[in-house]
mmCIF file of N, CA and C in Angstrom:
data_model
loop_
_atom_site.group_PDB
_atom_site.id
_atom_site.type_symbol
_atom_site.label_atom_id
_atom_site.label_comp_id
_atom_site.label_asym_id
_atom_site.label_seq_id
_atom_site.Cartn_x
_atom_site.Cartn_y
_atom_site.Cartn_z
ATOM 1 N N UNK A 1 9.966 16.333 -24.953
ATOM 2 C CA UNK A 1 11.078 16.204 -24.029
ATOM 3 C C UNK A 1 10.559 16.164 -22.596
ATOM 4 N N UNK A 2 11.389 15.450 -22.095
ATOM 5 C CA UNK A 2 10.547 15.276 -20.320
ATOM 6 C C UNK A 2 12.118 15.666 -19.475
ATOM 7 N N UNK A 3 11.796 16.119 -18.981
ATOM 8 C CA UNK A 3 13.167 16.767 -17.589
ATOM 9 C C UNK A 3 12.761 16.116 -16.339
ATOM 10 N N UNK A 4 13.595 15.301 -15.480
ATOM 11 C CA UNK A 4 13.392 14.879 -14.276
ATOM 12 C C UNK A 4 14.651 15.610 -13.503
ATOM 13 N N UNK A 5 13.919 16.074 -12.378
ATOM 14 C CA UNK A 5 14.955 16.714 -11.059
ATOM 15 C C UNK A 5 14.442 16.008 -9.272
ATOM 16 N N UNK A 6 15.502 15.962 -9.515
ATOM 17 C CA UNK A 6 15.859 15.270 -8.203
ATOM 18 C C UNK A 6 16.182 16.072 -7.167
ATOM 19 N N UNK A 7 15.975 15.494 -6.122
ATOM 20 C CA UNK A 7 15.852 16.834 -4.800
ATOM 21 C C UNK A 7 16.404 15.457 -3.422
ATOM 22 N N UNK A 8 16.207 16.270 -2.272
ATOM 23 C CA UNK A 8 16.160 15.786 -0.772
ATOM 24 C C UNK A 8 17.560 14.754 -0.537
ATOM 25 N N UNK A 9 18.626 14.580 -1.056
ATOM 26 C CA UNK A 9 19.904 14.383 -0.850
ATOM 27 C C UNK A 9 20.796 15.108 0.096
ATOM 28 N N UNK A 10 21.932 14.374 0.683
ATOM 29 C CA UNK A 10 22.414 15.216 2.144
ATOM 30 C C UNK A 10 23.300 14.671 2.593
ATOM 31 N N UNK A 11 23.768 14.712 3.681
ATOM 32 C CA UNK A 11 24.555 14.187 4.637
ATOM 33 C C UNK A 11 23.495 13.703 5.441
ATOM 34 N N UNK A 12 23.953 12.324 6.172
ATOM 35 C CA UNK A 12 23.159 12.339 7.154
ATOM 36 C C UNK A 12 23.796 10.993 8.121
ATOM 37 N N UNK A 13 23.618 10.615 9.171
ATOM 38 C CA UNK A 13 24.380 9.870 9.505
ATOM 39 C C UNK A 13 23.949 8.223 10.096
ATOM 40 N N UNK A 14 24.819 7.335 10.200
ATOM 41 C CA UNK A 14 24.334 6.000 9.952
ATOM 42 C C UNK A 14 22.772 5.472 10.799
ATOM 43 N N UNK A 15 21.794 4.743 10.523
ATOM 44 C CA UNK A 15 20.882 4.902 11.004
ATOM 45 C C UNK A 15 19.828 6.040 10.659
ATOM 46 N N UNK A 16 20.168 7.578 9.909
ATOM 47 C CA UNK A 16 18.966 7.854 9.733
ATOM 48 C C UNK A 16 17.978 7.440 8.372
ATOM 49 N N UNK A 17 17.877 8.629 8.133
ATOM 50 C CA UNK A 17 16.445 9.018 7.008
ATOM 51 C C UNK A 17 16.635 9.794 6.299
ATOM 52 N N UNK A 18 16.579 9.700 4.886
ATOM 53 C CA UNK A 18 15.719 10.624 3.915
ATOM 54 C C UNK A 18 15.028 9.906 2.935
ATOM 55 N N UNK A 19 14.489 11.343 2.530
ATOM 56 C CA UNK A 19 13.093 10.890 0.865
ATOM 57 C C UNK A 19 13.717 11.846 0.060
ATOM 58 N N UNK A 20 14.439 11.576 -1.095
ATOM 59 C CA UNK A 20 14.594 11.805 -2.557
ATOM 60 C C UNK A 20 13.206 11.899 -2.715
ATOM 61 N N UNK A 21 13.024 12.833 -4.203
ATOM 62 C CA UNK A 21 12.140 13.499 -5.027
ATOM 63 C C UNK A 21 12.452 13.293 -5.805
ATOM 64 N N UNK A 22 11.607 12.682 -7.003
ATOM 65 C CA UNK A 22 11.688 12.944 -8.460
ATOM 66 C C UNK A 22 10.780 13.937 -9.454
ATOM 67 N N UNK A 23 10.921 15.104 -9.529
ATOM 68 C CA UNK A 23 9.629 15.270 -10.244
ATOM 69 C C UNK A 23 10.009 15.736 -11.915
ATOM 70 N N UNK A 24 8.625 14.782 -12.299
ATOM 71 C CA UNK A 24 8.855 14.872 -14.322
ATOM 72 C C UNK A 24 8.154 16.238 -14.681
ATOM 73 N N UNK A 25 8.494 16.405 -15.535
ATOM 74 C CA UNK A 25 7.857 17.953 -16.303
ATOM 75 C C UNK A 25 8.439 17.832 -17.881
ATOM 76 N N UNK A 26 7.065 18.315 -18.346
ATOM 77 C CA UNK A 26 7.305 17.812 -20.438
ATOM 78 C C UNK A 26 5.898 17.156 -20.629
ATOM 79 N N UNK A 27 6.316 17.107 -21.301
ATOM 80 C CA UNK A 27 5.402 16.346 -22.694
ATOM 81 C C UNK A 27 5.102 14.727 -22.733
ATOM 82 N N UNK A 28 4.817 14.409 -21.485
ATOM 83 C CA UNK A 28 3.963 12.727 -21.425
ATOM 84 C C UNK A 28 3.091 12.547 -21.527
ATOM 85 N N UNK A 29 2.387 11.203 -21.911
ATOM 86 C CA UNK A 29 0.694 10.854 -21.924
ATOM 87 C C UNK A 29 0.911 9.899 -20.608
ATOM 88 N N UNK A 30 2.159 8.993 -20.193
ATOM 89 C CA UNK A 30 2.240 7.802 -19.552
ATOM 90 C C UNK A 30 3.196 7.832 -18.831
ATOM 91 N N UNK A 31 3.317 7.654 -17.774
ATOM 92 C CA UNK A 31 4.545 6.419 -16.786
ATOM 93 C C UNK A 31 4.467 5.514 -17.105
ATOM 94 N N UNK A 32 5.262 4.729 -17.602
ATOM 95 C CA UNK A 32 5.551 3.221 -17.816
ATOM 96 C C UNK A 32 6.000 2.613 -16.283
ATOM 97 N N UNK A 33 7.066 3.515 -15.978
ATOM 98 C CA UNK A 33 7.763 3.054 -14.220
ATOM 99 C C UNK A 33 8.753 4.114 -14.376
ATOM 100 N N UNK A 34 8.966 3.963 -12.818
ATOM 101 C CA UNK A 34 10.239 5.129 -12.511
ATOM 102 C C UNK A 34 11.282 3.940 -11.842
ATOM 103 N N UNK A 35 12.145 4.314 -11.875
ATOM 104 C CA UNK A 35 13.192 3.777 -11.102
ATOM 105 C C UNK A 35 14.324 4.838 -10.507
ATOM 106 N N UNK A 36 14.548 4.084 -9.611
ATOM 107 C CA UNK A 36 15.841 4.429 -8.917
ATOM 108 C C UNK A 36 17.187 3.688 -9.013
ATOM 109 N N UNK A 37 18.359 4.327 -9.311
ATOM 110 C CA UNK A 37 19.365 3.975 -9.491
ATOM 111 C C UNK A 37 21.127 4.606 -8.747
ATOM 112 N N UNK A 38 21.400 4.195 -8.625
ATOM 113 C CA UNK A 38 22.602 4.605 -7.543
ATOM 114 C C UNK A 38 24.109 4.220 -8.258
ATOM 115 N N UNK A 39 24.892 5.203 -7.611
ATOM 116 C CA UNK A 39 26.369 4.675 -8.207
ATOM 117 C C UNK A 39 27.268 5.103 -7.437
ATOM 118 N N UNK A 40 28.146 4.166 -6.987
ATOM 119 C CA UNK A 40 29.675 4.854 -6.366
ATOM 120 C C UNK A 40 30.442 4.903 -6.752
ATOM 121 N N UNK A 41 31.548 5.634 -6.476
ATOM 122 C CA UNK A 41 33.064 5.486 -6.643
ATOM 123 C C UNK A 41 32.733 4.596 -7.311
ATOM 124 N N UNK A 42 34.000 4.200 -8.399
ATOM 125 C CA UNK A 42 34.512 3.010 -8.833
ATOM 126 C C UNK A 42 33.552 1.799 -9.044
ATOM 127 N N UNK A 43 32.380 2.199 -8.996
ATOM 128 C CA UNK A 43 31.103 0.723 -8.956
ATOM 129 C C UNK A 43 30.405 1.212 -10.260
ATOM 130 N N UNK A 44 29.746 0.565 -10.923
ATOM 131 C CA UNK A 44 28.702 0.701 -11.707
ATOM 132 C C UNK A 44 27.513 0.930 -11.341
ATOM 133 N N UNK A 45 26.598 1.732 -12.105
ATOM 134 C CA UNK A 45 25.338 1.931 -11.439
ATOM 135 C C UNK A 45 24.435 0.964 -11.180
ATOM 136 N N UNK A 46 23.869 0.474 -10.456
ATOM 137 C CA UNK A 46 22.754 -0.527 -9.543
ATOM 138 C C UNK A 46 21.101 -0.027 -9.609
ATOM 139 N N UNK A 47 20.269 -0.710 -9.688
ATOM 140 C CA UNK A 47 19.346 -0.440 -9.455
ATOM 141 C C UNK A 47 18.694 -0.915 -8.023
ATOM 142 N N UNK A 48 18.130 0.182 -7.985
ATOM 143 C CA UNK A 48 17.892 0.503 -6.068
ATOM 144 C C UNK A 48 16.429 -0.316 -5.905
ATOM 145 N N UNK A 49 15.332 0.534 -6.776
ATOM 146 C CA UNK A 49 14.140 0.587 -6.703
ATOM 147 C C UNK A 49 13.095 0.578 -8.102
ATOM 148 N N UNK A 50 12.442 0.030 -8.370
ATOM 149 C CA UNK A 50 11.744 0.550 -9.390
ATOM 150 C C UNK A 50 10.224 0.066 -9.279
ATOM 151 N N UNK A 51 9.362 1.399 -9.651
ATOM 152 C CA UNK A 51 7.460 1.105 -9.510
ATOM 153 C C UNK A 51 6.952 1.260 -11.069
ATOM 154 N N UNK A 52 6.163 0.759 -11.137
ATOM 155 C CA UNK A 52 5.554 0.250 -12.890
ATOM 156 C C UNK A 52 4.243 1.339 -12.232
ATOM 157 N N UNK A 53 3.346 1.305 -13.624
ATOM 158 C CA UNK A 53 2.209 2.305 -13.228
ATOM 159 C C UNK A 53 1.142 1.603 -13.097
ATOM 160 N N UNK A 54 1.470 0.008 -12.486
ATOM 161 C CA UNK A 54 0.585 -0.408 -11.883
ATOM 162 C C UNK A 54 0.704 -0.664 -10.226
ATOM 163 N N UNK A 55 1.902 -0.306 -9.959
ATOM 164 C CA UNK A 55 2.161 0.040 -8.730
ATOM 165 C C UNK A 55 3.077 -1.144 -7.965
ATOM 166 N N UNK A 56 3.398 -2.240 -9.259
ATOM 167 C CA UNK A 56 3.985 -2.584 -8.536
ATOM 168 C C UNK A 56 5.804 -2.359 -8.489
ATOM 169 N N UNK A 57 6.142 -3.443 -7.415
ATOM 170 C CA UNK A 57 7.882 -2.698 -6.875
ATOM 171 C C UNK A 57 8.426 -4.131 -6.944
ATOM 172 N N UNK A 58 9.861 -2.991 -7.244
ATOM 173 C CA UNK A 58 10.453 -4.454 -7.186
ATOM 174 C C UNK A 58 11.907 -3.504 -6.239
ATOM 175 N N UNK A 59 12.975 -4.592 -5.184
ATOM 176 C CA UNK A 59 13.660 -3.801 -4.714
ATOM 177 C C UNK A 59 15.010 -3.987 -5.160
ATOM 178 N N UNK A 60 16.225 -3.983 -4.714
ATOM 179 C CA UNK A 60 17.658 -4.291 -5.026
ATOM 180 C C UNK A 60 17.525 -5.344 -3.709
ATOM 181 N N UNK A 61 18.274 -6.462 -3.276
ATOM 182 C CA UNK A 61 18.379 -7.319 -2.075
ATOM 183 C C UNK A 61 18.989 -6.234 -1.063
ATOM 184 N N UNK A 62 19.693 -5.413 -1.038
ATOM 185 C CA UNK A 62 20.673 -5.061 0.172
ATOM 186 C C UNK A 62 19.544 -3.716 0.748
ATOM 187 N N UNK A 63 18.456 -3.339 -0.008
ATOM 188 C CA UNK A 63 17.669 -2.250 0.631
ATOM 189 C C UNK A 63 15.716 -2.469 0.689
ATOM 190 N N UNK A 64 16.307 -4.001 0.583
ATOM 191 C CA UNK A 64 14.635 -4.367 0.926
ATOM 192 C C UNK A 64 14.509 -4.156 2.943
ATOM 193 N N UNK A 65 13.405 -3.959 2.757
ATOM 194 C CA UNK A 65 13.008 -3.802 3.710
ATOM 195 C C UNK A 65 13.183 -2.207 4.590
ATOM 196 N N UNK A 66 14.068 -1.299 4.112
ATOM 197 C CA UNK A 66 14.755 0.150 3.911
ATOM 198 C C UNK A 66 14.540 0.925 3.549
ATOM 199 N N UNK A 67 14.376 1.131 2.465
ATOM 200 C CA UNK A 67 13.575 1.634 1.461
ATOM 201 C C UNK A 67 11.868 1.225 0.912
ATOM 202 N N UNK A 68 11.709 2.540 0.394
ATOM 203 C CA UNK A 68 10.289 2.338 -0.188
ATOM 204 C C UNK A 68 10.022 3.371 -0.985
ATOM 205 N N UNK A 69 9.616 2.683 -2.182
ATOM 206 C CA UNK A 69 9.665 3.365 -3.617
ATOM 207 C C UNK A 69 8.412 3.647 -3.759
ATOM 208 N N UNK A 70 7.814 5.261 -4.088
ATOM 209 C CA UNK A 70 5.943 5.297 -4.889
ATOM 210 C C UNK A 70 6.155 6.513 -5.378
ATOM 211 N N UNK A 71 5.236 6.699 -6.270
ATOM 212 C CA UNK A 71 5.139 7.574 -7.096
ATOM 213 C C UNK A 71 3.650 8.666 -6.918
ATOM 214 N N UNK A 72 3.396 9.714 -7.251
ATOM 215 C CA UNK A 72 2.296 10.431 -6.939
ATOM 216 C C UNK A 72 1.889 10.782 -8.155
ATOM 217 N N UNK A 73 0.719 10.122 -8.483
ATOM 218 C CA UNK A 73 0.754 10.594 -10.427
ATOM 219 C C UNK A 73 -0.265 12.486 -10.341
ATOM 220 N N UNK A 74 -0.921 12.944 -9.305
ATOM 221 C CA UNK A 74 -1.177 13.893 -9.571
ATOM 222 C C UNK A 74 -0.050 14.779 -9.537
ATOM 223 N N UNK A 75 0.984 14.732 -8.559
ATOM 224 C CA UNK A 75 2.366 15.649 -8.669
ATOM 225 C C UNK A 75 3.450 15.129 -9.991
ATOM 226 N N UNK A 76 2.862 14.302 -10.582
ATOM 227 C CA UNK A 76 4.252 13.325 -11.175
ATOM 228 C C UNK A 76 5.694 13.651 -11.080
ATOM 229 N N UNK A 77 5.320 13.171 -9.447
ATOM 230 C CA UNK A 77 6.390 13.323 -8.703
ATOM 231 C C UNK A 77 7.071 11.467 -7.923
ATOM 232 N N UNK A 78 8.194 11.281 -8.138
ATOM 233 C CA UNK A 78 8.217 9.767 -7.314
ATOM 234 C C UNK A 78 9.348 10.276 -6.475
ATOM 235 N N UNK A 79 8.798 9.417 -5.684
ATOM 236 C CA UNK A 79 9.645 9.567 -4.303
ATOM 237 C C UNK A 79 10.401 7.937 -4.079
ATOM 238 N N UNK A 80 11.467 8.136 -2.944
ATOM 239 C CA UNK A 80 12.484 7.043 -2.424
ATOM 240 C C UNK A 80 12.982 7.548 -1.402
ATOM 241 N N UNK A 81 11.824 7.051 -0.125
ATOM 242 C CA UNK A 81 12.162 6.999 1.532
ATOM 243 C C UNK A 81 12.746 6.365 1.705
ATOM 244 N N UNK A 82 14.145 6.387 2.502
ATOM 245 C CA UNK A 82 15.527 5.712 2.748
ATOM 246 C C UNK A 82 15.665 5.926 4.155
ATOM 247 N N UNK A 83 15.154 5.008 4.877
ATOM 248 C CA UNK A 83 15.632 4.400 6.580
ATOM 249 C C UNK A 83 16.839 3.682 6.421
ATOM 250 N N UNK A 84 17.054 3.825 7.878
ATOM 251 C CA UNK A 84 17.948 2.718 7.915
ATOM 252 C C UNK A 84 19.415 2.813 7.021
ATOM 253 N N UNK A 85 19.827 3.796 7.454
ATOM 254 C CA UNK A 85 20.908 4.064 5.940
ATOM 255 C C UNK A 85 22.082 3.805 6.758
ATOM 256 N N UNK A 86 22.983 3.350 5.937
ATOM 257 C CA UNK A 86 24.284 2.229 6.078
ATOM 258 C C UNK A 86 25.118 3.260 5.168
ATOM 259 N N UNK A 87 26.774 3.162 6.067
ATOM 260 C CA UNK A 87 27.627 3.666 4.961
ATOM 261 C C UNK A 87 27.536 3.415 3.394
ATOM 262 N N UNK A 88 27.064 2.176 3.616
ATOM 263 C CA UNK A 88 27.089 1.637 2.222
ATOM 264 C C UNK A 88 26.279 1.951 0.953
ATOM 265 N N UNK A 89 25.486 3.026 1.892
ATOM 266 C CA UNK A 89 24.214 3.434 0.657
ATOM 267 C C UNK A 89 24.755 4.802 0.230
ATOM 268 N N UNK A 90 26.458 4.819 0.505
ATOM 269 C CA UNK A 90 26.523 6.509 0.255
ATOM 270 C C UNK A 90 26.699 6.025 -1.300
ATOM 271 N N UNK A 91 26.374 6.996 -2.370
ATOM 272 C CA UNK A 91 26.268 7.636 -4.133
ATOM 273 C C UNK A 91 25.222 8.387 -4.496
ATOM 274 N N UNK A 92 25.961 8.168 -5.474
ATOM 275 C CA UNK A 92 24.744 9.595 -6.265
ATOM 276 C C UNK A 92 23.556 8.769 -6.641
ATOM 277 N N UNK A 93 22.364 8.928 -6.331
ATOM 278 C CA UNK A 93 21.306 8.401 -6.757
ATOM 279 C C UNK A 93 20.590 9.148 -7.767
ATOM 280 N N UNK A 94 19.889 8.504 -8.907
ATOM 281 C CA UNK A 94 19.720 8.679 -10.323
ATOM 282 C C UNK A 94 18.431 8.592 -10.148
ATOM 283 N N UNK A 95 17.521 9.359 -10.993
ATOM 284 C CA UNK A 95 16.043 9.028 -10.785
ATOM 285 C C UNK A 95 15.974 8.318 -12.234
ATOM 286 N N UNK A 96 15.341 7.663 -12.930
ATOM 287 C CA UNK A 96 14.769 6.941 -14.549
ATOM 288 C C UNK A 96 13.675 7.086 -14.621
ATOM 289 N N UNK A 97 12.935 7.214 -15.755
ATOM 290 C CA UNK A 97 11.771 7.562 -15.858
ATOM 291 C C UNK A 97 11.342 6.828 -17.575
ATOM 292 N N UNK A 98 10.715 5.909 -17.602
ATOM 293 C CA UNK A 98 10.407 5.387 -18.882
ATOM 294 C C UNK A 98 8.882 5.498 -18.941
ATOM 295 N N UNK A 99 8.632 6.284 -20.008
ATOM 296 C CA UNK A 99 7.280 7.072 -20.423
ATOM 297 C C UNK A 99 6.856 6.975 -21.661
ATOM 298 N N UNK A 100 5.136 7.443 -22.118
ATOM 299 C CA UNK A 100 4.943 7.059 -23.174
ATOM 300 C C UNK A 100 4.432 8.326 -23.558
ATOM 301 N N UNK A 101 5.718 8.834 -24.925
ATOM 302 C CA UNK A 101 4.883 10.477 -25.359
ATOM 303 C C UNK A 101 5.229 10.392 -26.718
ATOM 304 N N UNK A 102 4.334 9.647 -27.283
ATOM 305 C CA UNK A 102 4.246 8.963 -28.872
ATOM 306 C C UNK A 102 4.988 7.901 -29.064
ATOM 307 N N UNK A 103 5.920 7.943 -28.520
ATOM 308 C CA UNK A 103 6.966 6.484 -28.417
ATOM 309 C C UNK A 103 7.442 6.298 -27.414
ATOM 310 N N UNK A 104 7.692 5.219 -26.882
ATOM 311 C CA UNK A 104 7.951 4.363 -25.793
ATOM 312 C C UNK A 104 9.855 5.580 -25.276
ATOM 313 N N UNK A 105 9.662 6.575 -24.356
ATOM 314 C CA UNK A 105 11.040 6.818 -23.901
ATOM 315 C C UNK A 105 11.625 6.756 -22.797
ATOM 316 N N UNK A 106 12.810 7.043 -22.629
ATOM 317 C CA UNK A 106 13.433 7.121 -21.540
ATOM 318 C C UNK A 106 14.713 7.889 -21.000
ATOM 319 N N UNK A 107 14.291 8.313 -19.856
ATOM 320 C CA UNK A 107 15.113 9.776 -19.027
ATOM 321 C C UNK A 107 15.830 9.113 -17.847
ATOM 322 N N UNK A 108 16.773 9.808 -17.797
ATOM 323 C CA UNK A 108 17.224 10.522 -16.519
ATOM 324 C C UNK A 108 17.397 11.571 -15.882
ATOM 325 N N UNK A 109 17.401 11.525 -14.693
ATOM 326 C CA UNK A 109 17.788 13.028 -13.788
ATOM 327 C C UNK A 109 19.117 13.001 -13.884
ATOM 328 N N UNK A 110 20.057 14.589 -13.258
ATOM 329 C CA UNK A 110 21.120 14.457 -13.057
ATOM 330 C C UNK A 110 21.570 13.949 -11.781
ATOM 331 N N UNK A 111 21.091 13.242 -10.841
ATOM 332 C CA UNK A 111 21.773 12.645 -9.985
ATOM 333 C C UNK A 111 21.660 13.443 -8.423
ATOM 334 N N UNK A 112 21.463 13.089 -7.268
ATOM 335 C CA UNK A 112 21.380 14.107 -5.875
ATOM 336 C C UNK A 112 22.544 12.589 -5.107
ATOM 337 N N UNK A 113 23.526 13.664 -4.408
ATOM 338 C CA UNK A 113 24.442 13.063 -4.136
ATOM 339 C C UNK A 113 23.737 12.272 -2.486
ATOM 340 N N UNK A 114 23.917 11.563 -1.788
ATOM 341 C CA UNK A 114 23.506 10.816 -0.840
ATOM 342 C C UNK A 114 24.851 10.091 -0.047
ATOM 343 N N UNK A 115 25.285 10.693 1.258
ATOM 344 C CA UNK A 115 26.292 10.728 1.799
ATOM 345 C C UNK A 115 26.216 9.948 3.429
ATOM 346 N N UNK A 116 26.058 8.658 3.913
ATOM 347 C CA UNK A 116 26.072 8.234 5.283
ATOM 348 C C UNK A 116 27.031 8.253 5.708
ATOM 349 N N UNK A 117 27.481 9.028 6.529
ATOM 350 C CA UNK A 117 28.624 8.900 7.989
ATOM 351 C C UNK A 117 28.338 7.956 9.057
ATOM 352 N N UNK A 118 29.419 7.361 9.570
ATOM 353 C CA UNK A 118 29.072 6.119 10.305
ATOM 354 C C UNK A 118 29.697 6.402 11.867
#
């Protein structure tokens, strides 16, 4: 079993900053990739961000250039630095985590709420 918790969520207001935390704990041999995922009100969840464990990224269009997704494999911990934040990036952001611990799996965190005032 692998547990991901999520951290560094807030209020904060249009134009600033934060970095979400992901960190895994359990029983892995592998990161496959982490991703980031977001949801509002009434929307379906989106994918924000996601890094493979070869490092590479891929972004969502509305937070390229905004964001920046990496992972720290000695903490196996991933992070998601968020500039530039727009009302529009207020939801709960989701950490994913697809890993290899005898078979190919996959997690989520419970979610750190992420709130821009404008």
């Amino acid at each position: 079993q692998v547990q991901l918790v999520e951290s560094g969520g807030g209020l904060v207001q249009a134009g600033g900053s934060l970095r979400l935390s992901c960190a895994a704990s359990g029983s892995f041999s592998s990161l496959n990739s982490m991703g980031w995922y977001r949801q509002a009100p009434r929307n379906q969840r989106e994918l924000v961000a996601v890094i493979t464990s070869g490092d590479s990224t891929n972004y969502a269009d509305s937070v390229k250039g905004r964001f920046t997704i990496s992972y720290d494999n000695a903490k196996n911990t991933g992070y998601l630095q968020m500039n530039s934040l727009k009302p529009e990036d207020t939801a709960v952001y989701y950490c994913n985590a697809d890993v290899f611990a005898g078979l190919r799996r996959n997690y989520w965190g419970q979610g750190t709420q992420v709130t821009v005032s404008s």
